[in-house]
C-alpha positions as a Python dict, from the first residue, in 0.01 Angstrom:
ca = {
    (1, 'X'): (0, 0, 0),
    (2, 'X'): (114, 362, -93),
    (3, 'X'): (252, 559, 207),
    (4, 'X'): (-70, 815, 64),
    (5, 'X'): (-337, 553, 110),
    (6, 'X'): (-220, 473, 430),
    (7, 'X'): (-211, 813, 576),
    (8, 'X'): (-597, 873, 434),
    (9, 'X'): (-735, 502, 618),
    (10, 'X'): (-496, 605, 928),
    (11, 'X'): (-692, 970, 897),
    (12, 'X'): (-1046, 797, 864),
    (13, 'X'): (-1032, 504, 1142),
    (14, 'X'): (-928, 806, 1379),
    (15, 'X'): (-1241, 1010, 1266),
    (16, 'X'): (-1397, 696, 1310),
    (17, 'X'): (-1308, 612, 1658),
    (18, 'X'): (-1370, 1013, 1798),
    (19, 'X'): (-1737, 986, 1663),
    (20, 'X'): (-1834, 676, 1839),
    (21, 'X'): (-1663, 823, 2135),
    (22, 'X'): (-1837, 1150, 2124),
    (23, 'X'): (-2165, 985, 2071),
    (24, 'X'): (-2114, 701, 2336),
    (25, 'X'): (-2018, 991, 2618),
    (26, 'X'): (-2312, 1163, 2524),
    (27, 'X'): (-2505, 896, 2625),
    (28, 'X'): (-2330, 864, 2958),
    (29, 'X'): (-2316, 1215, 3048),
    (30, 'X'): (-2763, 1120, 3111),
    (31, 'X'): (-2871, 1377, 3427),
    (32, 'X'): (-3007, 1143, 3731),
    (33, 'X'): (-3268, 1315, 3849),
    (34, 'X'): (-3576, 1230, 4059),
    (35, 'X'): (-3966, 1201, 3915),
    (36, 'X'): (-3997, 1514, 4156),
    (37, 'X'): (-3735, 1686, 3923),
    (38, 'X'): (-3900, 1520, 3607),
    (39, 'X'): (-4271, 1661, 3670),
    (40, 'X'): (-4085, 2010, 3721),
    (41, 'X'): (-3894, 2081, 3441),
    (42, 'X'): (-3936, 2007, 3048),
    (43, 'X'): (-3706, 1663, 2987),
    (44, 'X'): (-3905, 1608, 2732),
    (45, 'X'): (-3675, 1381, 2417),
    (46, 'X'): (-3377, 1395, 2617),
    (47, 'X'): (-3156, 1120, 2779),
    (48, 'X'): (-3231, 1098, 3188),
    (49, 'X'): (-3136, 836, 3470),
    (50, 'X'): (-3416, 785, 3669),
    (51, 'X'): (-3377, 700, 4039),
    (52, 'X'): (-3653, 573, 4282),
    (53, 'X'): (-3885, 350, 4458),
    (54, 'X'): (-4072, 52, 4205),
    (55, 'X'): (-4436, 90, 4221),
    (56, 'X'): (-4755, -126, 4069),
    (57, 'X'): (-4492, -350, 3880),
    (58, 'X'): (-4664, -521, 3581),
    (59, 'X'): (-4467, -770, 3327),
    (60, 'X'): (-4630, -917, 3043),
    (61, 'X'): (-4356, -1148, 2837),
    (62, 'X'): (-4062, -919, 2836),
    (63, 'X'): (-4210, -616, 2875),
    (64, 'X'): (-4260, -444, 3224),
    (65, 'X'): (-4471, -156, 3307),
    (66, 'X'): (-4399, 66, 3623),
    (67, 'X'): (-4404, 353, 3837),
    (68, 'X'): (-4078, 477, 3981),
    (69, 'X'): (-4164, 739, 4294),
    (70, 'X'): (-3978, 943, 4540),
    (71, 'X'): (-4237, 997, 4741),
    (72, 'X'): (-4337, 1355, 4586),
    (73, 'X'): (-4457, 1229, 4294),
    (74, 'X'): (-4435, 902, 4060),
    (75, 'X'): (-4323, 810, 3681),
    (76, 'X'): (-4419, 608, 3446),
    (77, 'X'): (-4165, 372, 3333),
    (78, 'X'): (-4160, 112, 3031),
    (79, 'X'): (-3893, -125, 2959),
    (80, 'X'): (-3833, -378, 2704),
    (81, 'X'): (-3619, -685, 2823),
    (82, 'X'): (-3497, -865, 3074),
    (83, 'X'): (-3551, -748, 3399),
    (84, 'X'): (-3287, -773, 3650),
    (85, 'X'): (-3319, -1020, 3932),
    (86, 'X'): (-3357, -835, 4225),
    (87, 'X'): (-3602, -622, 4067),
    (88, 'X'): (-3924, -606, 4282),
    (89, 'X'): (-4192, -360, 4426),
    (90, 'X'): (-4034, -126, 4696),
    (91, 'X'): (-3673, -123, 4537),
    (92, 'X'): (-3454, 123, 4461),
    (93, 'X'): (-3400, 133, 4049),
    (94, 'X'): (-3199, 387, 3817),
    (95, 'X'): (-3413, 347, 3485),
    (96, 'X'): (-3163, 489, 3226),
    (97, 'X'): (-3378, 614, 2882),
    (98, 'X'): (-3579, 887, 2711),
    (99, 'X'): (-3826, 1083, 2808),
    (100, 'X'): (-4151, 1052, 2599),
    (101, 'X'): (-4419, 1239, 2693),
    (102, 'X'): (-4493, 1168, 3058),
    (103, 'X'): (-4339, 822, 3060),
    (104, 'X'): (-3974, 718, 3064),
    (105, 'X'): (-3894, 474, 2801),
    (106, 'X'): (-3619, 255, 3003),
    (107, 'X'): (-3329, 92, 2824),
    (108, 'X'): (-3137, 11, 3074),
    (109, 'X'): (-3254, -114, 3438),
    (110, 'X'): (-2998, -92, 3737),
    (111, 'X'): (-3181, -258, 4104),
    (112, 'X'): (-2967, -99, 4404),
    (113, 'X'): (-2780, -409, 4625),
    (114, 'X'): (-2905, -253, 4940),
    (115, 'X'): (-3102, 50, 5059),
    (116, 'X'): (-3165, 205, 5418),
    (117, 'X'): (-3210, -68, 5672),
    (118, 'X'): (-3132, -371, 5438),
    (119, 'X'): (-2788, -271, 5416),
    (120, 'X'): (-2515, -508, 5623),
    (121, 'X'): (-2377, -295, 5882),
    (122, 'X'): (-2061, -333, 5789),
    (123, 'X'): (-2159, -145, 5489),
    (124, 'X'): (-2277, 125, 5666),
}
């Protein structure tokens, strides 16, 4: 190969490599923020990580329906897939997704190992 050609695919794979890094940080740079902090401001299309208490769980194949809550006020949550283990009513779950509407549709489900009193006390 021509010292020309390889400067141009040298050139292109770096281009390359800075876009999917740009576009996978903007994913992770996703605001947490609480359903209190949802129903306030206008989230509306963008990226959020939801954090808060499962309520009125519903799964029907691999789709589950929920309500995450802080206690002010509660959020809609959908998710497609497979939903973690630990996930139950009462836990503590960062639904990571978009904002549609009043509901947050989840692609990503994280279940907190242990919250308030269920934590060891060595943990503490």
């Amino acid at each position: 190969m021509r010292r020309k050609n390889k400067l141009l695919v040298t050139v292109v794979g770096v281009l390359v490599l800075l876009g999917v890094l740009g576009v996978s940080s903007m994913n992770a740079s996703a605001a947490f923020v609480s359903p209190t902090q949802l129903s306030d401001d206008d989230y509306d299309g963008e990226w959020v990580n939801l954090e808060g208490s499962v309520q009125n769980l519903e799964t029907q194949g691999q789709r589950a329906t929920f309500e995450v809550t802080d206690g002010n006020h509660s959020t809609r949550v959908v998710y497609e897939g497979t939903l973690p283990e630990t996930m139950g009513e009462n836990r503590i779950v960062v639904a990571k997704g978009r904002v549609e509407g009043d509901t947050l549709v989840a692609k990503q489900l994280s279940v907190r190992a242990h919250e308030g009193s269920e934590r060891p006390p060595e943990a503490r």
